[in-house]
Short mmCIF file of N, CA and C in Angstrom, two decimals:
data_model
loop_
_atom_site.label_atom_id
_atom_site.label_comp_id
_atom_site.label_asym_id
_atom_site.label_seq_id
_atom_site.Cartn_x
_atom_site.Cartn_y
_atom_site.Cartn_z
N UNK A 30 16.63 27.65 -63.47
CA UNK A 30 17.57 27.81 -64.25
C UNK A 30 17.29 28.81 -65.37
N UNK A 31 18.05 29.47 -65.89
CA UNK A 31 18.14 30.32 -67.13
C UNK A 31 18.65 29.91 -68.27
N UNK A 32 17.81 30.22 -69.55
CA UNK A 32 18.14 29.75 -70.87
C UNK A 32 19.26 30.93 -71.34
N UNK A 33 20.14 30.26 -72.12
CA UNK A 33 21.16 31.06 -72.42
C UNK A 33 20.95 31.01 -73.73
N UNK A 34 20.70 29.70 -74.57
CA UNK A 34 20.58 29.43 -76.13
C UNK A 34 19.77 28.38 -75.98
N UNK A 35 19.04 28.50 -77.54
CA UNK A 35 18.42 27.66 -77.67
C UNK A 35 18.21 27.30 -79.51
N UNK A 36 18.28 26.24 -80.02
CA UNK A 36 18.08 26.12 -81.60
C UNK A 36 17.40 24.76 -81.91
N UNK A 37 16.53 24.85 -82.77
CA UNK A 37 15.66 23.78 -83.58
C UNK A 37 16.45 23.45 -84.79
N UNK A 38 16.51 22.05 -84.74
CA UNK A 38 17.07 21.57 -86.23
C UNK A 38 16.31 20.18 -86.46
N UNK A 39 16.02 20.19 -87.69
CA UNK A 39 15.38 18.67 -88.18
C UNK A 39 16.46 17.49 -88.62
N UNK A 40 16.35 16.50 -87.91
CA UNK A 40 17.14 15.30 -88.00
C UNK A 40 16.53 14.41 -88.97
N UNK A 41 17.26 13.22 -89.83
CA UNK A 41 16.54 12.57 -90.51
C UNK A 41 15.98 11.51 -89.84
N UNK A 42 16.42 11.06 -88.79
CA UNK A 42 16.43 9.71 -88.04
C UNK A 42 15.14 9.74 -87.43
N UNK A 43 14.33 8.63 -86.79
CA UNK A 43 13.29 8.96 -86.05
C UNK A 43 13.61 9.60 -84.69
N UNK A 44 12.89 9.86 -83.89
CA UNK A 44 12.92 10.13 -82.17
C UNK A 44 13.66 9.07 -81.58
N UNK A 45 13.28 7.93 -82.01
CA UNK A 45 13.86 6.89 -80.79
C UNK A 45 15.37 6.69 -81.09
N UNK A 46 15.66 6.74 -82.64
CA UNK A 46 17.21 6.68 -82.99
C UNK A 46 17.76 7.83 -82.15
N UNK A 47 17.48 9.11 -82.34
CA UNK A 47 17.97 10.19 -81.70
C UNK A 47 18.09 10.04 -80.38
N UNK A 48 17.06 9.71 -79.65
CA UNK A 48 17.08 9.22 -78.20
C UNK A 48 18.52 8.61 -77.77
N UNK A 49 18.38 7.39 -78.27
CA UNK A 49 18.97 6.61 -77.89
C UNK A 49 20.67 6.98 -77.97
N UNK A 50 20.84 7.70 -79.27
CA UNK A 50 22.24 8.29 -79.59
C UNK A 50 22.65 9.55 -78.09
N UNK A 51 21.64 10.02 -77.86
CA UNK A 51 21.62 11.20 -76.86
C UNK A 51 21.93 10.51 -75.49
N UNK A 52 21.27 9.48 -75.08
CA UNK A 52 21.18 8.77 -73.92
C UNK A 52 22.81 7.80 -73.91
N UNK A 53 23.51 7.67 -74.88
CA UNK A 53 24.41 6.87 -74.94
C UNK A 53 25.21 7.25 -76.48
N UNK A 54 26.06 8.37 -76.46
CA UNK A 54 26.61 9.17 -77.17
C UNK A 54 27.53 8.01 -77.90
N UNK A 55 28.38 7.22 -77.63
CA UNK A 55 29.36 6.18 -78.03
C UNK A 55 29.05 4.78 -78.12
N UNK A 56 27.33 4.89 -78.34
CA UNK A 56 27.06 3.48 -78.41
C UNK A 56 27.16 2.61 -79.96
N UNK A 57 27.54 3.35 -80.81
CA UNK A 57 28.00 3.26 -82.33
C UNK A 57 29.30 3.56 -82.40
N UNK A 58 30.64 2.75 -82.03
CA UNK A 58 31.80 3.14 -82.06
C UNK A 58 32.21 3.43 -83.33
N UNK A 59 31.50 2.79 -84.70
CA UNK A 59 31.80 3.23 -86.10
C UNK A 59 31.35 4.39 -86.34
N UNK A 60 30.25 5.01 -85.88
CA UNK A 60 29.73 6.32 -86.25
C UNK A 60 29.76 7.11 -85.13
N UNK A 61 31.04 7.64 -84.89
CA UNK A 61 31.22 8.63 -83.37
C UNK A 61 30.49 9.87 -84.14
N UNK A 62 29.82 10.79 -83.08
CA UNK A 62 29.41 11.71 -83.46
C UNK A 62 29.62 13.05 -82.18
N UNK A 63 29.79 12.43 -81.25
CA UNK A 63 30.21 13.55 -80.10
C UNK A 63 31.51 13.64 -79.99
N UNK A 64 32.02 14.61 -80.79
CA UNK A 64 33.87 15.07 -80.45
C UNK A 64 33.50 16.39 -79.47
N UNK A 65 34.62 15.92 -78.24
CA UNK A 65 34.62 16.69 -77.21
C UNK A 65 35.98 17.78 -77.65
N UNK A 66 35.96 19.33 -77.30
CA UNK A 66 37.19 19.65 -77.24
C UNK A 66 37.98 19.49 -76.19
N UNK A 67 39.00 20.26 -76.30
CA UNK A 67 40.26 19.97 -74.97
C UNK A 67 39.40 20.39 -73.67
N UNK A 68 38.71 21.58 -73.70
CA UNK A 68 38.13 21.78 -72.32
C UNK A 68 36.64 21.47 -72.31
N UNK A 69 36.41 20.19 -72.67
CA UNK A 69 34.94 19.51 -72.45
C UNK A 69 35.23 18.37 -71.84
N UNK A 70 34.27 17.70 -71.28
CA UNK A 70 34.08 16.49 -70.70
C UNK A 70 32.82 15.90 -71.08
N UNK A 71 32.73 14.63 -71.20
CA UNK A 71 31.60 13.83 -71.57
C UNK A 71 30.32 13.87 -70.62
N UNK A 72 29.22 14.07 -71.16
CA UNK A 72 28.05 14.45 -70.43
C UNK A 72 27.43 13.48 -69.57
N UNK A 73 27.04 13.63 -68.49
CA UNK A 73 26.29 12.44 -67.65
C UNK A 73 24.68 12.70 -68.12
N UNK A 74 23.90 11.60 -68.17
CA UNK A 74 22.38 11.85 -68.41
C UNK A 74 21.89 12.31 -67.16
N UNK A 75 21.24 13.54 -66.92
CA UNK A 75 20.56 13.76 -65.65
C UNK A 75 19.12 13.21 -65.68
N UNK A 76 18.74 13.03 -66.66
CA UNK A 76 16.91 12.91 -66.65
C UNK A 76 16.78 12.40 -68.24
N UNK A 77 15.91 11.44 -68.54
CA UNK A 77 15.42 11.11 -69.99
C UNK A 77 14.20 10.85 -69.73
N UNK A 78 13.41 11.06 -70.93
CA UNK A 78 11.83 10.53 -70.82
C UNK A 78 11.68 9.65 -72.60
N UNK A 79 11.79 8.30 -72.58
CA UNK A 79 12.03 8.17 -73.63
C UNK A 79 10.41 8.39 -74.46
N UNK A 80 10.63 8.80 -75.95
CA UNK A 80 11.65 9.37 -76.43
C UNK A 80 11.74 10.88 -76.94
N UNK A 81 11.13 11.48 -75.84
CA UNK A 81 11.04 12.74 -75.80
C UNK A 81 11.88 13.96 -75.52
N UNK A 82 12.69 13.21 -74.34
CA UNK A 82 13.44 14.43 -73.69
C UNK A 82 14.72 13.90 -73.19
N UNK A 83 16.17 14.27 -73.39
CA UNK A 83 16.98 14.08 -72.62
C UNK A 83 17.76 15.26 -72.04
N UNK A 84 18.40 15.37 -70.86
CA UNK A 84 18.84 16.39 -69.98
C UNK A 84 20.42 15.90 -69.69
N UNK A 85 21.54 16.42 -70.12
CA UNK A 85 22.77 16.48 -70.10
C UNK A 85 23.43 17.47 -69.04
N UNK A 86 24.37 16.71 -68.22
CA UNK A 86 25.31 17.20 -67.56
C UNK A 86 25.96 18.54 -68.38
N UNK A 87 26.63 19.44 -67.76
CA UNK A 87 27.48 20.22 -68.27
C UNK A 87 28.70 19.38 -69.14
N UNK A 88 28.97 19.99 -70.27
CA UNK A 88 30.03 19.56 -71.07
C UNK A 88 31.40 20.26 -70.71
N UNK A 89 31.23 21.41 -69.72
CA UNK A 89 32.38 22.36 -69.53
C UNK A 89 32.54 22.17 -68.15
N UNK A 90 33.79 22.18 -68.00
CA UNK A 90 34.30 22.20 -66.34
C UNK A 90 34.23 23.50 -65.70
N UNK A 91 34.43 24.70 -66.72
CA UNK A 91 34.54 26.32 -65.76
C UNK A 91 32.87 26.61 -65.91
N UNK A 92 31.77 25.78 -66.36
CA UNK A 92 30.53 26.02 -66.01
C UNK A 92 29.79 24.95 -65.86
N UNK A 93 30.15 24.14 -64.41
CA UNK A 93 29.40 22.90 -63.87
C UNK A 93 28.32 22.83 -63.78
N UNK A 94 27.53 23.93 -63.61
CA UNK A 94 26.13 24.30 -63.25
C UNK A 94 25.35 24.55 -64.69
N UNK A 95 25.93 24.29 -65.69
CA UNK A 95 25.06 24.07 -67.32
C UNK A 95 24.44 22.83 -67.26
N UNK A 96 23.17 22.85 -68.14
CA UNK A 96 22.96 21.44 -68.60
C UNK A 96 22.16 22.05 -70.02
N UNK A 97 22.26 20.53 -70.37
CA UNK A 97 21.85 20.61 -72.00
C UNK A 97 20.67 19.99 -72.08
N UNK A 98 19.38 20.51 -72.68
CA UNK A 98 18.60 19.83 -72.52
C UNK A 98 17.78 19.47 -74.06
N UNK A 99 17.57 18.07 -74.34
CA UNK A 99 17.26 18.00 -75.64
C UNK A 99 15.65 17.73 -75.85
N UNK A 100 14.97 18.18 -76.45
CA UNK A 100 13.58 18.14 -76.95
C UNK A 100 13.24 17.36 -77.83
N UNK A 101 12.43 16.26 -78.17
CA UNK A 101 12.28 15.67 -79.40
C UNK A 101 10.92 15.36 -79.64
N UNK A 102 10.71 15.62 -81.00
CA UNK A 102 9.44 15.29 -81.38
C UNK A 102 9.49 14.88 -83.18
N UNK A 103 8.66 13.83 -83.32
CA UNK A 103 8.27 13.78 -84.73
C UNK A 103 8.14 14.85 -85.68
N UNK A 104 8.96 14.98 -86.61
CA UNK A 104 8.64 16.14 -87.55
C UNK A 104 8.09 15.66 -88.67
N UNK A 105 7.93 16.49 -89.79
CA UNK A 105 7.43 16.37 -91.00
C UNK A 105 8.18 15.01 -91.83
N UNK A 106 9.35 15.02 -91.37
CA UNK A 106 10.24 13.66 -91.60
C UNK A 106 11.24 13.48 -90.74
N UNK A 107 11.50 13.05 -90.06
CA UNK A 107 12.67 12.62 -89.12
C UNK A 107 12.34 13.09 -87.67
N UNK A 108 12.86 13.75 -87.16
CA UNK A 108 12.77 14.37 -85.99
C UNK A 108 13.29 15.69 -85.91
N UNK A 109 12.35 16.50 -85.21
CA UNK A 109 12.78 17.70 -84.87
C UNK A 109 13.35 17.88 -83.44
N UNK A 110 14.67 18.64 -83.46
CA UNK A 110 15.24 18.29 -82.08
C UNK A 110 15.73 19.73 -81.79
N UNK A 111 15.18 19.76 -80.64
CA UNK A 111 15.57 21.25 -79.81
C UNK A 111 16.61 21.03 -78.89
N UNK A 112 17.69 22.02 -78.93
CA UNK A 112 18.44 21.68 -77.50
C UNK A 112 18.64 23.25 -76.93
N UNK A 113 18.27 23.28 -75.64
CA UNK A 113 18.45 24.37 -74.90
C UNK A 113 19.78 24.40 -73.79
N UNK A 114 20.62 25.25 -73.59
CA UNK A 114 21.41 25.50 -72.72
C UNK A 114 21.14 26.23 -71.75
N UNK A 115 21.15 25.44 -70.63
CA UNK A 115 20.56 26.20 -69.32
C UNK A 115 21.81 26.39 -68.35
N UNK A 116 21.62 27.58 -67.33
CA UNK A 116 22.70 27.69 -66.48
C UNK A 116 22.05 28.26 -65.35
N UNK A 117 22.46 28.07 -64.19
CA UNK A 117 22.13 28.72 -62.59
C UNK A 117 22.46 30.02 -63.02
N UNK A 118 23.71 30.55 -63.29
CA UNK A 118 24.01 31.79 -63.13
C UNK A 118 23.51 32.43 -64.18
N UNK A 119 23.19 33.59 -64.34
CA UNK A 119 22.73 34.55 -65.48
C UNK A 119 23.92 34.97 -66.44
N UNK A 120 23.02 35.01 -67.92
CA UNK A 120 23.65 34.94 -68.83
C UNK A 120 25.06 36.00 -68.65
N UNK A 121 25.87 36.19 -69.44
CA UNK A 121 27.03 37.07 -68.90
C UNK A 121 26.42 38.48 -69.23
N UNK A 122 27.15 39.35 -68.52
CA UNK A 122 26.34 40.39 -68.36
C UNK A 122 26.97 41.53 -69.62
N UNK A 123 27.97 41.29 -70.37
CA UNK A 123 28.06 41.73 -71.71
C UNK A 123 27.53 41.50 -72.60
N UNK A 124 26.71 40.25 -72.70
CA UNK A 124 25.80 39.84 -73.72
C UNK A 124 24.26 40.63 -73.47
N UNK A 125 23.97 40.88 -72.17
CA UNK A 125 22.66 41.54 -71.64
C UNK A 125 23.09 42.88 -72.13
N UNK A 126 24.21 43.68 -71.92
CA UNK A 126 24.35 44.92 -72.31
C UNK A 126 24.00 45.03 -73.95
N UNK A 127 25.07 44.19 -74.72
CA UNK A 127 24.92 44.37 -75.91
C UNK A 127 23.70 44.19 -76.61
N UNK A 128 22.75 43.45 -76.14
CA UNK A 128 21.48 43.43 -76.45
C UNK A 128 20.57 44.66 -76.04
N UNK A 129 20.81 45.18 -75.01
CA UNK A 129 20.26 46.21 -74.60
C UNK A 129 20.71 47.66 -75.44
N UNK A 130 21.94 47.45 -75.83
CA UNK A 130 22.45 48.33 -76.72
C UNK A 130 21.90 48.37 -78.39
N UNK A 131 21.69 47.23 -78.91
CA UNK A 131 20.90 46.94 -79.73
C UNK A 131 19.75 47.29 -80.13
N UNK A 132 18.78 47.02 -79.23
CA UNK A 132 17.22 47.43 -79.05
C UNK A 132 17.47 49.08 -78.92
N UNK A 133 18.07 49.75 -77.94
CA UNK A 133 17.96 51.29 -78.30
C UNK A 133 18.54 51.69 -79.41
N UNK A 134 19.37 51.17 -80.18
CA UNK A 134 19.86 51.77 -81.44
C UNK A 134 18.65 51.17 -82.57
N UNK A 135 17.51 50.35 -82.27
CA UNK A 135 16.58 50.48 -83.09
C UNK A 135 16.67 48.89 -83.44
N UNK A 136 17.10 47.91 -83.17
CA UNK A 136 17.09 46.54 -83.49
C UNK A 136 16.06 45.79 -82.90
N UNK A 137 15.40 44.65 -83.64
CA UNK A 137 14.19 44.58 -83.31
C UNK A 137 14.34 43.10 -82.30
N UNK A 138 13.30 42.64 -81.48
CA UNK A 138 13.33 41.69 -80.58
C UNK A 138 13.29 40.08 -81.34
N UNK A 139 12.46 40.49 -82.28
CA UNK A 139 12.43 39.15 -83.39
C UNK A 139 13.85 38.72 -83.77
N UNK A 140 14.67 40.17 -84.53
CA UNK A 140 15.90 39.93 -85.12
C UNK A 140 16.63 39.09 -84.17
N UNK A 141 16.45 39.74 -82.86
CA UNK A 141 17.82 39.16 -81.87
C UNK A 141 17.53 37.97 -81.44
N UNK A 142 16.34 37.46 -81.47
CA UNK A 142 15.90 35.99 -81.00
C UNK A 142 16.43 35.09 -82.23
N UNK A 143 16.36 35.52 -83.49
CA UNK A 143 16.83 34.51 -84.35
C UNK A 143 18.04 34.53 -84.90
N UNK A 144 18.98 35.37 -84.09
CA UNK A 144 20.16 35.52 -84.57
C UNK A 144 21.13 34.25 -84.43
N UNK A 145 20.77 33.54 -83.18
CA UNK A 145 21.51 32.13 -83.37
C UNK A 145 21.13 31.30 -84.63
N UNK A 146 20.03 31.44 -85.01
CA UNK A 146 20.13 30.65 -86.28
C UNK A 146 19.50 31.33 -87.39
N UNK A 147 20.52 32.65 -87.69
CA UNK A 147 20.16 33.63 -88.53
C UNK A 147 20.09 32.82 -90.02
N UNK A 148 20.77 32.06 -90.35
CA UNK A 148 20.73 31.43 -91.70
C UNK A 148 19.41 30.86 -92.18
N UNK A 149 18.72 30.20 -91.18
CA UNK A 149 17.11 29.61 -91.23
C UNK A 149 16.13 30.79 -91.23
N UNK A 150 16.51 32.06 -91.27
CA UNK A 150 15.46 32.79 -91.15
C UNK A 150 15.65 33.88 -92.55
N UNK A 151 14.50 34.46 -92.53
CA UNK A 151 14.23 35.68 -93.35
C UNK A 151 14.51 37.02 -93.13
N UNK A 152 14.96 37.27 -92.05
CA UNK A 152 14.93 38.69 -91.18
C UNK A 152 16.03 39.14 -91.87
N UNK A 153 17.25 38.90 -92.56
CA UNK A 153 18.34 39.64 -92.76
C UNK A 153 18.68 39.32 -94.14
N UNK A 154 19.06 40.88 -94.43
CA UNK A 154 19.45 40.99 -95.84
C UNK A 154 20.81 40.17 -96.42
N UNK A 155 20.70 40.26 -97.72
CA UNK A 155 21.64 39.67 -98.23
C UNK A 155 23.28 39.95 -97.97
N UNK A 156 23.47 41.58 -97.54
CA UNK A 156 24.50 41.93 -96.90
C UNK A 156 24.61 41.31 -95.40
N UNK A 157 23.71 41.36 -94.72
CA UNK A 157 23.68 41.07 -93.32
C UNK A 157 24.36 39.62 -93.28
N UNK A 158 23.64 38.72 -93.96
CA UNK A 158 23.87 37.40 -94.20
C UNK A 158 25.25 37.03 -94.77
N UNK A 159 26.16 37.69 -95.55
CA UNK A 159 27.52 38.00 -95.93
C UNK A 159 27.98 38.40 -94.77
N UNK A 160 27.90 39.41 -94.07
CA UNK A 160 28.66 39.48 -92.98
C UNK A 160 28.58 38.80 -91.61
N UNK A 161 27.60 38.70 -91.44
CA UNK A 161 27.35 37.12 -90.37
C UNK A 161 28.09 35.89 -90.95
N UNK A 162 28.19 35.55 -92.16
CA UNK A 162 29.06 34.35 -92.68
C UNK A 162 30.21 34.59 -92.42
N UNK A 163 30.97 35.96 -92.55
CA UNK A 163 32.36 36.22 -92.61
C UNK A 163 32.69 36.01 -91.40
N UNK A 164 31.84 36.72 -90.30
CA UNK A 164 32.07 36.73 -88.80
C UNK A 164 32.06 35.24 -88.21
N UNK A 165 31.18 34.14 -88.89
CA UNK A 165 31.42 33.29 -88.23
C UNK A 165 32.69 32.32 -88.82
N UNK A 166 33.01 32.45 -90.23
CA UNK A 166 34.19 32.04 -90.53
C UNK A 166 35.61 32.58 -89.69
N UNK A 167 35.57 33.84 -89.62
CA UNK A 167 36.68 34.31 -88.43
C UNK A 167 36.61 33.53 -87.22
N UNK A 168 35.27 33.67 -86.87
CA UNK A 168 35.32 33.05 -85.16
C UNK A 168 35.80 31.82 -85.09
N UNK A 169 35.24 31.05 -86.17
CA UNK A 169 35.29 29.21 -86.22
C UNK A 169 36.52 28.70 -87.29
N UNK A 170 37.60 29.73 -87.20
CA UNK A 170 38.65 29.49 -88.11
C UNK A 170 39.20 27.94 -87.95
N UNK A 171 39.22 27.21 -87.13
CA UNK A 171 39.31 26.03 -86.82
C UNK A 171 38.44 24.77 -87.08
N UNK A 172 37.36 25.38 -87.68
CA UNK A 172 36.36 24.62 -88.07
C UNK A 172 36.57 24.59 -89.43
N UNK A 173 37.11 25.41 -90.36
CA UNK A 173 37.01 25.94 -91.77
C UNK A 173 37.20 24.27 -92.37
N UNK A 174 38.15 23.78 -91.96
CA UNK A 174 38.46 22.32 -92.75
C UNK A 174 37.52 21.37 -93.10
N UNK A 175 36.39 21.22 -92.03
CA UNK A 175 35.59 20.36 -91.67
C UNK A 175 33.93 21.04 -92.31
N UNK A 176 34.01 22.48 -92.12
CA UNK A 176 32.83 23.35 -92.42
C UNK A 176 32.24 23.06 -93.90
N UNK A 177 30.81 22.99 -93.97
CA UNK A 177 30.22 23.12 -95.19
C UNK A 177 30.82 24.56 -96.15
N UNK A 178 30.68 24.66 -97.16
CA UNK A 178 31.25 25.88 -97.85
C UNK A 178 30.02 26.83 -97.58
N UNK A 179 30.02 28.02 -97.41
CA UNK A 179 28.86 29.13 -97.13
C UNK A 179 28.22 29.25 -98.59
N UNK A 180 26.75 29.33 -98.11
CA UNK A 180 25.94 29.45 -99.03
C UNK A 180 26.04 30.68 -99.67
N UNK A 181 26.31 31.70 -98.89
CA UNK A 181 26.55 33.16 -99.48
C UNK A 181 27.78 33.63 -99.80
N UNK A 182 27.65 34.05 -101.07
CA UNK A 182 28.83 34.74 -101.47
C UNK A 182 29.31 35.89 -100.90
N UNK A 183 30.33 35.97 -100.12
CA UNK A 183 30.56 37.28 -99.15
C UNK A 183 31.18 38.34 -100.33
N UNK A 184 32.23 37.87 -101.14
CA UNK A 184 32.57 38.99 -102.24
C UNK A 184 31.51 39.49 -102.81
N UNK A 185 30.60 38.90 -103.48
CA UNK A 185 29.49 39.31 -104.27
C UNK A 185 28.56 40.01 -103.52
N UNK A 186 28.48 39.99 -102.13
CA UNK A 186 27.42 40.68 -101.42
C UNK A 186 27.96 41.88 -100.77
N UNK A 187 29.55 42.04 -100.56
CA UNK A 187 30.09 43.18 -99.80
C UNK A 187 31.20 43.23 -100.74
N UNK A 188 31.48 44.75 -100.44
CA UNK A 188 32.64 45.42 -101.46
C UNK A 188 33.73 44.88 -100.49
N UNK A 189 34.93 45.14 -101.10
CA UNK A 189 36.37 44.89 -100.56
C UNK A 189 36.36 45.75 -99.08
N UNK A 190 36.02 46.86 -99.03
CA UNK A 190 36.22 47.83 -97.69
C UNK A 190 35.30 47.05 -96.54
N UNK A 191 34.03 46.63 -97.21
CA UNK A 191 33.10 45.86 -96.24
C UNK A 191 33.87 44.72 -95.73
N UNK A 192 33.99 43.80 -96.52
CA UNK A 192 35.01 42.65 -96.30
C UNK A 192 36.03 42.92 -95.01
N UNK A 193 36.89 43.96 -95.35
CA UNK A 193 37.85 44.16 -94.53
C UNK A 193 37.45 44.48 -93.30
N UNK A 194 36.32 45.53 -93.06
CA UNK A 194 35.75 45.96 -91.83
C UNK A 194 35.25 44.90 -90.95
N UNK A 195 34.39 44.14 -91.81
CA UNK A 195 33.57 43.15 -90.91
C UNK A 195 34.96 41.76 -90.27
N UNK A 196 35.89 41.55 -91.36
CA UNK A 196 36.64 41.08 -90.87
C UNK A 196 37.47 41.22 -89.60
N UNK A 197 38.17 42.79 -89.54
CA UNK A 197 38.82 43.24 -88.44
C UNK A 197 37.89 43.48 -86.94
N UNK A 198 36.55 43.91 -87.39
CA UNK A 198 35.34 43.83 -86.24
C UNK A 198 35.70 42.19 -85.53
N UNK A 199 35.37 41.42 -86.45
CA UNK A 199 35.17 39.83 -85.73
C UNK A 199 36.57 39.43 -85.09
N UNK A 200 37.66 39.92 -85.55
CA UNK A 200 39.03 39.59 -85.04
C UNK A 200 39.19 40.50 -83.58
N UNK A 201 38.92 41.52 -83.61
CA UNK A 201 38.66 42.57 -82.45
C UNK A 201 37.78 42.13 -81.48
N UNK A 202 36.53 41.76 -81.81
CA UNK A 202 35.50 41.15 -81.00
C UNK A 202 36.48 39.97 -80.09
N UNK A 203 36.61 38.99 -81.13
CA UNK A 203 37.01 37.86 -80.48
C UNK A 203 38.13 37.87 -79.76
N UNK A 204 39.09 38.60 -80.16
CA UNK A 204 40.19 38.92 -79.03
C UNK A 204 40.01 39.36 -77.69
N UNK A 205 38.63 40.48 -77.69
CA UNK A 205 38.75 40.68 -76.53
C UNK A 205 37.74 39.49 -75.58
N UNK A 206 36.89 38.97 -76.24
CA UNK A 206 36.16 38.17 -75.37
C UNK A 206 37.21 37.10 -74.97
N UNK A 207 38.44 36.52 -75.53
CA UNK A 207 39.44 35.93 -75.42
C UNK A 207 40.01 36.25 -74.11
N UNK A 208 40.40 37.35 -74.05
CA UNK A 208 41.08 38.39 -73.07
C UNK A 208 40.01 38.14 -71.70
N UNK A 209 38.62 38.44 -71.89
CA UNK A 209 38.15 38.70 -70.86
C UNK A 209 37.75 37.30 -70.38
N UNK A 210 37.95 36.15 -70.96
CA UNK A 210 37.31 34.97 -70.70
C UNK A 210 38.76 34.41 -69.65
N UNK A 211 39.95 34.61 -70.49
CA UNK A 211 41.20 34.04 -70.07
C UNK A 211 41.29 34.64 -68.68
N UNK A 212 41.11 36.10 -68.35
CA UNK A 212 41.34 36.87 -67.28
C UNK A 212 40.19 36.83 -66.12
N UNK A 213 39.08 36.12 -66.53
CA UNK A 213 38.09 36.23 -65.63
C UNK A 213 37.34 37.47 -65.28
N UNK A 214 37.27 38.33 -66.21
CA UNK A 214 37.18 39.74 -66.53
C UNK A 214 35.87 39.91 -65.95
N UNK A 215 35.44 40.69 -64.76
CA UNK A 215 34.04 40.75 -64.33
C UNK A 215 33.59 41.93 -65.29
N UNK A 216 32.32 41.83 -65.71
CA UNK A 216 31.90 42.87 -66.75
C UNK A 216 30.52 43.41 -65.86
N UNK A 217 30.38 44.68 -65.53
CA UNK A 217 29.51 44.99 -65.06
C UNK A 217 28.04 45.12 -65.31
N UNK A 218 26.82 45.27 -65.19
CA UNK A 218 25.76 45.24 -65.85
C UNK A 218 25.38 46.42 -66.24
#
């Protein structure tokens, strides 16, 4: 299987508690944490090794080949939890194309590798962080009522023209992605 994405985050609870919640997401009805979207299904545990590893089946009916792997280890405090999304099918061609284009234009592999967790790195300038924050706000507009306020002051870091440009770029990218996904548009390598 091919790694599509991976991210690590520290959780305050000890590994055995996180493990139990991953193996049985609904074990504590008073404290639900797994909120599925309309096009998602509850995962099945495919593999587990207490308290260090849990492998879930796909959450997505359109990608039944996917698996989500959780690796747990005792951290400085609590649990270092890494999730990795794996698929049998390769990453979308457009993702490979954009990565190649970015590298050809001088982007570094290090910055591309940490992009999914850009807010935890020191690789991006305050201007870039503001643009990434704004792009995520536009992309995840439905989450705005539950999201924490951004740590970056977008209006302070970007000019009004830059805010408008980033906003319209994010709208255009999201629009094209939705059209491609909805129409099952094949993207050539």
